[in-house]
Amino acid sequence: MQKNKSLVLGITGGIAAYKAAELVRLLIKSNISVQVVMTESATKFITPMTMQALSGKPVYVGMWDSTIDNGMPHIELSREADAILIAPASAEFVAKLLHGRADDLLSTLCLARDCPLLVAPAMNKQMWENPATQRNFEQLKADNIAVLGPGNGEQACGETGDGRMLEAEELLAHIKAHFTPKILTGKKILITAGATLEMIDPVRGITNLSSGKMGYALAQTAANMGAEVTLVSGVSHLSAPMNVNTQYASSASAMYAKVMENIQSQDIFIGVAAVADYAPNEIANQKIKKSADSLTINLKRNPDILADVANLPSPPFCVGFAAESENVIEYATQKRTAKKLPLIVANEVTSAMGNDDNQVTLIDDNGNHPLQRASKLNIATEILNHIQRML
Ligand code: C5P
């Protein structure tokens, strides 16, 4: 995502307004500047002072605020924004929006906007299910206004159902996706991620320290860039990325089967998973009991998913990862040649495994391209930009 996007966050009257506070914090942490505008009723649920402290900017509520130089906050605020997000969006505010009414600062600002508008509904489930509300939201979508959610679950009123506002983390993911340039639209990408687990008996197995963070970051970023993404995940505790077809396969052979099942018509394949090179010859049906002083487990070679994909008659653009503990660049270069890959990403194991950031070097026909140490999300963006340029 490009840095320093700016968002107007409109807060309307609803108990979910408290989630807007956390959302502002997350947006600021992600380098998105936030200008908060509240309706009068929103101020009954959360104070402008709270939102000012979190956003670092004065909060606007009234139409007649004289602190804006030209006295026209409804024009000025939207011109400075890359997008407007209404969160929470009450049933009443949405009804107003779709009729183009403008009787307070926030509704006037939305009507006068020249940037995209996104709304995150929050209301009781009966209000949400009411045909009038449903009609209103259908019309909003037809007017090119993005509707984020609502979520489903327990509501502040004690009822359970649709109508909850999405959580702050989910809204942040939508905003990041919205701001990401769609450079991979029309591309199909298959990504493997995480560790594999090779069972020895029903309770024990051989695995490794891969967290899945890099592969999941690539999947989320590729989807944000407009690609159709399939993620085949081994063992990982991360939650499935948004707008990604996520499938699970824990052993190397199960992952191999899932990849081959989905490889047809893919434009790009990125093997990020830390796939076990060996698996036990047989998996014991019962838990192995301890008896002798030592135990030998015979291992057999696993199939190499990436090498086999790269060897298909008309392979997708294949990208590998090489995690090495020594001679990182040399070994990665050898792997790129052996597996016939146009691009490999080299990294050092202790820097890579489980961490939120990493330092990697991209190796292609034009040589080595070291990237600066950065978060895995930023590295994902750089890798995908590089792939897009190579394509
Ligand atoms: O050969 P090595 O495991 O070091 O190569 C690493 C690259 O190959 C990674 O991209 C990994 O996802 C992929 N790989 C694979 N199947 C294997 C072993 C590695 O796809 N059995």
CSV table of C-alpha atoms and ligand atoms in Angstrom, one decimal:
chain,number,residue,atom,x,y,z
A,1,MET,CA,0.0,0.0,0.0
A,2,GLN,CA,1.2,3.5,-0.7
A,3,LYS,CA,2.0,5.6,2.3
A,4,ASN,CA,0.2,8.6,3.7
A,5,LYS,CA,-3.3,8.1,2.4
A,6,SER,CA,-5.9,10.1,4.2
A,7,LEU,CA,-9.3,9.1,5.3
A,8,VAL,CA,-12.4,10.9,6.6
A,9,LEU,CA,-13.9,8.7,9.3
A,10,GLY,CA,-17.6,9.5,9.8
A,11,ILE,CA,-19.1,8.3,13.0
A,12,THR,CA,-22.9,8.1,13.4
A,13,GLY,CA,-25.0,7.4,16.4
A,14,GLY,CA,-24.8,3.8,17.5
A,15,ILE,CA,-23.2,1.8,20.3
A,16,ALA,CA,-20.6,0.4,17.9
A,17,ALA,CA,-19.1,3.9,17.9
A,18,TYR,CA,-16.8,2.7,20.6
A,19,LYS,CA,-15.1,0.4,18.0
A,20,ALA,CA,-14.3,3.6,16.0
A,21,ALA,CA,-11.7,4.5,18.6
A,22,GLU,CA,-9.7,1.3,18.1
A,23,LEU,CA,-10.1,1.7,14.3
A,24,VAL,CA,-8.5,5.2,14.4
A,25,ARG,CA,-5.6,3.8,16.4
A,26,LEU,CA,-5.0,1.0,13.9
A,27,LEU,CA,-5.3,3.4,10.9
A,28,ILE,CA,-2.8,5.8,12.3
A,29,LYS,CA,-0.4,2.9,13.1
A,30,SER,CA,-0.7,1.9,9.4
A,31,ASN,CA,0.3,5.5,8.3
A,32,ILE,CA,-3.2,6.4,7.2
A,33,SER,CA,-4.1,9.9,8.5
A,34,VAL,CA,-7.6,10.2,9.8
A,35,GLN,CA,-10.0,13.2,10.0
A,36,VAL,CA,-12.9,12.4,12.3
A,37,VAL,CA,-16.4,13.9,11.6
A,38,MET,CA,-19.2,12.9,14.0
A,39,THR,CA,-22.9,13.4,13.9
A,40,GLU,CA,-24.6,15.0,17.0
A,41,SER,CA,-26.0,11.6,18.0
A,42,ALA,CA,-22.5,9.9,17.7
A,43,THR,CA,-21.3,12.3,20.4
A,44,LYS,CA,-23.8,10.7,22.8
A,45,PHE,CA,-21.9,7.4,22.5
A,46,ILE,CA,-18.2,8.5,22.3
A,47,THR,CA,-16.7,11.9,22.9
A,48,PRO,CA,-15.1,14.1,20.3
A,49,MET,CA,-12.2,14.5,22.8
A,50,THR,CA,-11.5,10.8,22.6
A,51,MET,CA,-11.4,10.8,18.9
A,52,GLN,CA,-9.3,14.0,18.8
A,53,ALA,CA,-6.7,12.4,21.1
A,54,LEU,CA,-6.5,9.3,19.0
A,55,SER,CA,-6.5,10.9,15.6
A,56,GLY,CA,-4.3,13.9,16.6
A,57,LYS,CA,-6.7,16.3,14.8
A,58,PRO,CA,-9.7,18.4,15.8
A,59,VAL,CA,-13.0,16.6,15.3
A,60,TYR,CA,-15.8,18.3,13.3
A,61,VAL,CA,-19.4,17.9,14.3
A,62,GLY,CA,-21.4,21.0,13.3
A,63,MET,CA,-22.0,22.6,10.0
A,64,TRP,CA,-21.1,26.0,11.2
A,65,ASP,CA,-17.6,25.4,12.4
A,66,SER,CA,-15.5,28.5,11.7
A,67,THR,CA,-12.1,27.0,12.2
A,68,ILE,CA,-11.9,25.9,8.6
A,69,ASP,CA,-10.4,28.8,6.6
A,70,ASN,CA,-13.0,29.1,3.9
A,71,GLY,CA,-15.9,28.3,6.3
A,72,MET,CA,-16.9,25.3,4.1
A,73,PRO,CA,-15.9,22.2,6.0
A,74,HIS,CA,-18.2,20.0,3.9
A,75,ILE,CA,-16.2,20.8,0.8
A,76,GLU,CA,-12.7,21.2,2.4
A,77,LEU,CA,-12.7,18.0,4.3
A,78,SER,CA,-13.7,15.8,1.4
A,79,ARG,CA,-11.2,17.4,-1.0
A,80,GLU,CA,-8.4,16.5,1.4
A,81,ALA,CA,-9.5,12.8,1.7
A,82,ASP,CA,-8.7,9.8,-0.5
A,83,ALA,CA,-11.8,8.1,0.8
A,84,ILE,CA,-14.6,8.5,3.4
A,85,LEU,CA,-15.6,5.7,5.7
A,86,ILE,CA,-18.8,5.8,7.7
A,87,ALA,CA,-18.3,3.5,10.7
A,88,PRO,CA,-20.7,2.9,12.3
A,89,ALA,CA,-23.3,3.7,9.7
A,90,SER,CA,-26.7,3.8,11.4
A,91,ALA,CA,-29.9,2.8,9.5
A,92,GLU,CA,-31.1,6.4,9.7
A,93,PHE,CA,-27.8,7.8,8.2
A,94,VAL,CA,-27.9,5.3,5.4
A,95,ALA,CA,-31.5,6.2,4.6
A,96,LYS,CA,-30.4,9.9,4.5
A,97,LEU,CA,-27.4,9.1,2.3
A,98,LEU,CA,-29.4,7.3,-0.4
A,99,HIS,CA,-31.9,10.2,-0.7
A,100,GLY,CA,-29.0,12.7,-1.0
A,101,ARG,CA,-30.2,14.5,2.0
A,102,ALA,CA,-27.8,17.0,3.6
A,103,ASP,CA,-29.0,18.3,6.9
A,104,ASP,CA,-25.8,18.0,9.0
A,105,LEU,CA,-22.0,18.2,8.3
A,106,LEU,CA,-21.4,14.5,7.7
A,107,SER,CA,-24.3,14.0,5.3
A,108,THR,CA,-23.4,17.2,3.5
A,109,LEU,CA,-19.8,16.1,3.3
A,110,CYS,CA,-20.8,12.8,1.7
A,111,LEU,CA,-23.0,14.5,-0.8
A,112,ALA,CA,-20.3,17.0,-1.8
A,113,ARG,CA,-17.5,14.3,-2.0
A,114,ASP,CA,-15.3,13.7,-4.9
A,115,CYS,CA,-13.7,10.5,-3.5
A,116,PRO,CA,-15.0,6.9,-2.8
A,117,LEU,CA,-17.4,6.3,0.0
A,118,LEU,CA,-17.5,3.2,2.1
A,119,VAL,CA,-20.0,2.4,4.8
A,120,ALA,CA,-19.9,-0.1,7.7
A,121,PRO,CA,-23.4,-0.7,8.9
A,122,ALA,CA,-24.1,-1.3,12.6
A,123,MET,CA,-27.6,-2.0,13.8
A,124,ASN,CA,-30.0,-4.3,15.6
A,125,LYS,CA,-30.7,-7.5,13.5
A,126,GLN,CA,-34.4,-6.6,13.0
A,127,MET,CA,-33.5,-3.2,11.8
A,128,TRP,CA,-31.0,-4.7,9.4
A,129,GLU,CA,-33.5,-7.3,8.1
A,130,ASN,CA,-36.2,-4.8,7.7
A,131,PRO,CA,-37.1,-4.6,3.9
A,132,ALA,CA,-36.6,-0.8,4.0
A,133,THR,CA,-33.0,-1.2,5.2
A,134,GLN,CA,-32.3,-4.0,2.8
A,135,ARG,CA,-33.7,-1.8,-0.1
A,136,ASN,CA,-31.6,1.1,1.1
A,137,PHE,CA,-28.4,-1.0,1.1
A,138,GLU,CA,-29.1,-2.4,-2.3
A,139,GLN,CA,-29.5,1.1,-3.6
A,140,LEU,CA,-26.2,2.2,-2.0
A,141,LYS,CA,-24.4,-0.6,-3.8
A,142,ALA,CA,-26.0,0.4,-7.1
A,143,ASP,CA,-24.8,4.0,-6.4
A,144,ASN,CA,-21.2,2.6,-6.2
A,145,ILE,CA,-20.9,3.0,-2.4
A,146,ALA,CA,-19.0,0.0,-0.8
A,147,VAL,CA,-20.8,-1.7,2.0
A,148,LEU,CA,-18.5,-3.4,4.5
A,149,GLY,CA,-20.2,-6.1,6.5
A,150,PRO,CA,-22.2,-6.3,8.6
A,151,GLY,CA,-20.9,-9.0,10.8
A,152,ASN,CA,-23.0,-11.6,12.6
A,153,GLY,CA,-23.1,-12.4,16.3
A,154,GLU,CA,-24.2,-11.2,19.7
A,155,GLN,CA,-25.5,-7.7,19.7
A,156,ALA,CA,-25.4,-5.0,22.4
A,157,CYS,CA,-29.2,-5.3,22.7
A,158,GLY,CA,-28.8,-9.0,23.7
A,159,GLU,CA,-30.1,-10.4,20.4
A,160,THR,CA,-28.0,-12.5,18.0
A,161,GLY,CA,-27.8,-12.1,14.3
A,162,ASP,CA,-26.7,-10.0,11.4
A,163,GLY,CA,-26.1,-6.3,11.9
A,164,ARG,CA,-23.0,-6.1,14.1
A,165,MET,CA,-20.3,-3.7,12.8
A,166,LEU,CA,-17.2,-5.4,11.6
A,167,GLU,CA,-14.3,-5.4,14.1
A,168,ALA,CA,-11.7,-2.6,13.8
A,169,GLU,CA,-9.1,-5.1,12.4
A,170,GLU,CA,-11.5,-6.2,9.7
A,171,LEU,CA,-12.3,-2.6,8.7
A,172,LEU,CA,-8.6,-1.8,8.6
A,173,ALA,CA,-8.1,-4.8,6.2
A,174,HIS,CA,-10.9,-3.4,4.0
A,175,ILE,CA,-9.4,0.1,3.9
A,176,LYS,CA,-5.9,-1.2,3.1
A,177,ALA,CA,-7.4,-3.3,0.3
A,178,HIS,CA,-9.2,-0.3,-1.0
A,179,PHE,CA,-6.1,1.9,-1.0
A,180,THR,CA,-3.9,-0.8,-2.8
A,181,PRO,CA,-3.3,-0.1,-6.5
A,182,LYS,CA,-5.0,-3.0,-8.5
A,183,ILE,CA,-1.9,-4.0,-10.5
A,184,LEU,CA,-2.7,-7.7,-10.5
A,185,THR,CA,-6.3,-7.6,-11.7
A,186,GLY,CA,-7.0,-10.5,-13.9
A,187,LYS,CA,-4.1,-12.6,-12.6
A,188,LYS,CA,-4.6,-15.9,-10.8
A,189,ILE,CA,-2.0,-16.7,-8.1
A,190,LEU,CA,-1.5,-19.9,-6.1
A,191,ILE,CA,0.6,-19.6,-2.9
A,192,THR,CA,1.7,-22.2,-0.4
A,193,ALA,CA,2.5,-21.1,3.1
A,194,GLY,CA,3.3,-22.3,6.6
A,195,ALA,CA,5.0,-25.4,7.9
A,196,THR,CA,4.1,-29.0,6.9
A,197,LEU,CA,3.5,-31.7,9.6
A,198,GLU,CA,4.6,-35.2,8.9
A,199,MET,CA,2.8,-37.6,11.3
A,200,ILE,CA,4.9,-40.4,13.0
A,201,ASP,CA,2.0,-41.8,15.0
A,202,PRO,CA,-1.5,-40.5,15.9
A,203,VAL,CA,-0.1,-37.8,18.3
A,204,ARG,CA,3.5,-37.0,17.1
A,205,GLY,CA,4.9,-35.5,14.0
A,206,ILE,CA,7.9,-33.8,12.4
A,207,THR,CA,7.4,-30.1,11.7
A,208,ASN,CA,9.4,-26.8,11.6
A,209,LEU,CA,9.3,-23.3,12.9
A,210,SER,CA,7.6,-21.6,9.9
A,211,SER,CA,4.7,-19.4,11.0
A,212,GLY,CA,3.1,-18.8,7.7
A,213,LYS,CA,3.4,-15.0,8.1
A,214,MET,CA,5.2,-14.4,4.8
A,215,GLY,CA,2.9,-16.6,2.7
A,216,TYR,CA,-0.2,-15.1,4.3
A,217,ALA,CA,1.1,-11.6,3.8
A,218,LEU,CA,1.7,-12.4,0.1
A,219,ALA,CA,-1.8,-13.9,-0.3
A,220,GLN,CA,-3.5,-10.9,1.4
A,221,THR,CA,-1.4,-8.3,-0.6
A,222,ALA,CA,-2.0,-10.1,-3.9
A,223,ALA,CA,-5.7,-10.2,-3.2
A,224,ASN,CA,-5.6,-6.5,-2.3
A,225,MET,CA,-3.8,-5.9,-5.7
A,226,GLY,CA,-6.8,-7.4,-7.5
A,227,ALA,CA,-5.5,-10.9,-8.1
A,228,GLU,CA,-7.6,-14.1,-7.7
A,229,VAL,CA,-5.7,-15.8,-5.0
A,230,THR,CA,-5.7,-19.4,-3.8
A,231,LEU,CA,-3.7,-20.1,-0.6
A,232,VAL,CA,-2.8,-23.7,0.2
A,233,SER,CA,-1.8,-23.5,3.9
A,234,GLY,CA,0.1,-26.0,5.9
A,235,VAL,CA,0.3,-25.6,9.7
A,236,SER,CA,-0.2,-21.9,10.8
A,237,HIS,CA,-2.1,-20.2,13.5
A,238,LEU,CA,-3.0,-17.2,11.4
A,239,SER,CA,-6.6,-16.5,10.3
A,240,ALA,CA,-7.5,-16.9,6.7
A,241,PRO,CA,-6.8,-13.7,4.6
A,242,MET,CA,-9.7,-11.7,3.3
A,243,ASN,CA,-10.9,-12.4,-0.2
A,244,VAL,CA,-8.6,-15.4,-0.6
A,245,ASN,CA,-9.6,-18.9,-1.3
A,246,THR,CA,-7.8,-20.6,1.6
A,247,GLN,CA,-7.4,-24.4,1.6
A,248,TYR,CA,-5.6,-26.5,4.2
A,249,ALA,CA,-3.2,-29.4,3.8
A,250,SER,CA,-0.8,-30.3,6.6
A,251,SER,CA,1.5,-33.0,5.1
A,252,ALA,CA,3.8,-32.4,2.1
A,253,SER,CA,1.9,-35.0,0.1
A,254,ALA,CA,-1.5,-33.5,0.9
A,255,MET,CA,-0.1,-30.1,0.0
A,256,TYR,CA,1.3,-31.5,-3.3
A,257,ALA,CA,-2.2,-32.9,-4.1
A,258,LYS,CA,-4.0,-29.7,-3.3
A,259,VAL,CA,-1.5,-27.6,-5.4
A,260,MET,CA,-1.8,-29.9,-8.4
A,261,GLU,CA,-5.6,-29.9,-8.1
A,262,ASN,CA,-5.6,-26.1,-8.3
A,263,ILE,CA,-2.6,-25.4,-10.6
A,264,GLN,CA,-4.5,-25.4,-13.9
A,265,SER,CA,-4.9,-21.8,-15.4
A,266,GLN,CA,-2.8,-20.2,-12.7
A,267,ASP,CA,-0.6,-17.3,-13.9
A,268,ILE,CA,1.7,-17.3,-10.9
A,269,PHE,CA,2.8,-19.9,-8.3
A,270,ILE,CA,4.7,-18.8,-5.2
A,271,GLY,CA,6.0,-21.6,-3.0
A,272,VAL,CA,6.5,-20.1,0.4
A,273,ALA,CA,5.7,-23.1,2.5
A,274,ALA,CA,8.5,-24.7,4.5
A,275,VAL,CA,7.8,-28.2,3.1
A,276,ALA,CA,9.4,-31.1,4.9
A,277,ASP,CA,12.0,-32.8,2.7
A,278,TYR,CA,11.3,-36.2,4.3
A,279,ALA,CA,8.3,-38.0,5.9
A,280,PRO,CA,8.2,-41.2,7.9
A,281,ASN,CA,7.9,-44.3,5.7
A,282,GLU,CA,4.8,-45.3,7.5
A,283,ILE,CA,2.5,-43.7,10.1
A,284,ALA,CA,2.0,-46.0,13.1
A,285,ASN,CA,-1.7,-46.7,13.6
A,286,GLN,CA,-1.3,-46.6,17.4
A,287,LYS,CA,0.8,-44.4,19.7
A,288,ILE,CA,4.4,-45.7,19.7
A,289,LYS,CA,5.3,-47.0,23.2
A,290,LYS,CA,8.7,-46.3,24.7
A,291,SER,CA,10.7,-49.5,25.3
A,292,ALA,CA,14.2,-49.7,23.8
A,293,ASP,CA,16.9,-47.0,24.5
A,294,SER,CA,16.7,-45.7,21.0
A,295,LEU,CA,14.2,-45.6,18.3
A,296,THR,CA,14.8,-45.4,14.5
A,297,ILE,CA,12.3,-43.9,12.2
A,298,ASN,CA,12.8,-44.5,8.5
A,299,LEU,CA,12.1,-41.5,6.3
A,300,LYS,CA,11.4,-41.2,2.6
A,301,ARG,CA,11.9,-38.2,0.3
A,302,ASN,CA,8.8,-36.0,-0.2
A,303,PRO,CA,7.9,-34.8,-3.6
A,304,ASP,CA,9.2,-31.3,-4.5
A,305,ILE,CA,6.0,-29.3,-5.2
A,306,LEU,CA,7.7,-26.2,-6.6
A,307,ALA,CA,10.1,-28.2,-8.8
A,308,ASP,CA,7.3,-30.3,-10.2
A,309,VAL,CA,5.1,-27.2,-10.9
A,310,ALA,CA,8.0,-25.5,-12.6
A,311,ASN,CA,8.4,-28.6,-14.8
A,312,LEU,CA,4.8,-28.7,-16.0
A,313,PRO,CA,4.5,-28.5,-19.8
A,314,SER,CA,3.3,-24.8,-19.6
A,315,PRO,CA,4.2,-23.8,-16.1
A,316,PRO,CA,2.9,-20.6,-14.4
A,317,PHE,CA,5.5,-17.9,-13.4
A,318,CYS,CA,7.2,-19.8,-10.5
A,319,VAL,CA,8.7,-18.1,-7.5
A,320,GLY,CA,10.6,-19.9,-4.8
A,321,PHE,CA,11.8,-19.1,-1.3
A,322,ALA,CA,15.1,-20.2,0.0
A,323,ALA,CA,15.7,-20.1,3.8
A,324,GLU,CA,19.3,-20.9,4.6
A,325,SER,CA,21.4,-20.8,7.7
A,326,GLU,CA,24.7,-20.1,5.8
A,327,ASN,CA,25.9,-19.2,2.3
A,328,VAL,CA,22.4,-17.8,1.8
A,329,ILE,CA,22.8,-16.1,-1.6
A,330,GLU,CA,25.0,-19.0,-3.0
A,331,TYR,CA,22.6,-21.7,-2.0
A,332,ALA,CA,19.5,-19.7,-3.2
A,333,THR,CA,21.2,-19.1,-6.6
A,334,GLN,CA,21.8,-22.9,-6.9
A,335,LYS,CA,18.2,-23.6,-6.0
A,336,ARG,CA,16.9,-21.2,-8.6
A,337,THR,CA,18.9,-22.9,-11.3
A,338,ALA,CA,18.1,-26.5,-10.1
A,339,LYS,CA,14.3,-25.8,-9.9
A,340,LYS,CA,14.3,-23.6,-13.1
A,341,LEU,CA,12.7,-20.6,-11.4
A,342,PRO,CA,12.7,-17.1,-12.9
A,343,LEU,CA,12.7,-15.7,-9.4
A,344,ILE,CA,13.8,-16.8,-5.9
A,345,VAL,CA,13.6,-15.0,-2.6
A,346,ALA,CA,16.7,-15.6,-0.4
A,347,ASN,CA,16.6,-15.1,3.3
A,348,GLU,CA,18.4,-16.2,6.4
A,349,VAL,CA,16.5,-18.6,8.6
A,350,THR,CA,16.8,-16.9,12.0
A,351,SER,CA,15.8,-13.6,10.4
A,352,ALA,CA,12.8,-15.2,8.6
A,353,MET,CA,11.2,-17.8,10.9
A,354,GLY,CA,8.3,-16.6,13.0
A,355,ASN,CA,9.3,-12.9,12.9
A,356,ASP,CA,7.0,-10.0,11.7
A,357,ASP,CA,9.8,-8.5,9.7
A,358,ASN,CA,12.6,-9.9,7.6
A,359,GLN,CA,15.5,-9.0,5.2
A,360,VAL,CA,15.4,-10.7,1.8
A,361,THR,CA,17.2,-10.6,-1.5
A,362,LEU,CA,15.4,-11.2,-4.8
A,363,ILE,CA,17.5,-13.2,-7.3
A,364,ASP,CA,16.5,-13.3,-11.0
A,365,ASP,CA,18.3,-13.3,-14.4
A,366,ASN,CA,19.4,-9.7,-13.8
A,367,GLY,CA,21.2,-10.6,-10.6
A,368,ASN,CA,20.7,-9.9,-6.9
A,369,HIS,CA,18.3,-7.3,-5.5
A,370,PRO,CA,18.7,-6.9,-1.8
A,371,LEU,CA,15.6,-5.3,-0.1
A,372,GLN,CA,15.8,-3.3,3.1
A,373,ARG,CA,14.7,-5.0,6.3
A,374,ALA,CA,10.9,-4.4,6.6
A,375,SER,CA,7.7,-5.8,7.7
A,376,LYS,CA,6.6,-9.0,5.9
A,377,LEU,CA,3.6,-7.0,4.6
A,378,ASN,CA,5.9,-4.4,3.0
A,379,ILE,CA,8.2,-7.2,1.7
A,380,ALA,CA,5.1,-8.9,0.2
A,381,THR,CA,4.3,-5.6,-1.7
A,382,GLU,CA,7.8,-5.3,-3.0
A,383,ILE,CA,7.9,-9.0,-4.1
A,384,LEU,CA,4.6,-8.7,-5.9
A,385,ASN,CA,5.6,-5.4,-7.6
A,386,HIS,CA,8.8,-7.1,-8.8
A,387,ILE,CA,6.8,-10.1,-10.1
A,388,GLN,CA,4.4,-7.7,-11.9
A,389,ARG,CA,7.4,-5.9,-13.5
A,390,MET,CA,8.9,-9.3,-14.6
A,391,LEU,CA,5.6,-10.4,-16.1
B,1,C5P,O1,14.7,-27.2,-1.7
B,1,C5P,P1,14.3,-26.2,-0.7
B,1,C5P,O2,13.3,-26.8,0.3
B,1,C5P,O3,15.3,-25.5,0.0
B,1,C5P,O4,13.5,-25.1,-1.6
B,1,C5P,C1,12.7,-24.2,-1.0
B,1,C5P,C2,11.6,-23.8,-2.0
B,1,C5P,O5,11.0,-25.0,-2.6
B,1,C5P,C3,10.5,-23.1,-1.3
B,1,C5P,O6,9.9,-22.2,-2.2
B,1,C5P,C4,9.5,-24.3,-0.9
B,1,C5P,O7,8.2,-23.8,-0.8
B,1,C5P,C5,9.7,-25.2,-2.1
B,1,C5P,N1,9.6,-26.6,-1.8
B,1,C5P,C6,8.5,-27.3,-2.3
B,1,C5P,N2,8.4,-28.7,-2.0
B,1,C5P,C7,9.3,-29.3,-1.3
B,1,C5P,C8,10.4,-28.6,-0.8
B,1,C5P,C9,10.5,-27.2,-1.1
B,1,C5P,O8,7.6,-26.7,-2.9
B,1,C5P,N3,9.2,-30.6,-1.1
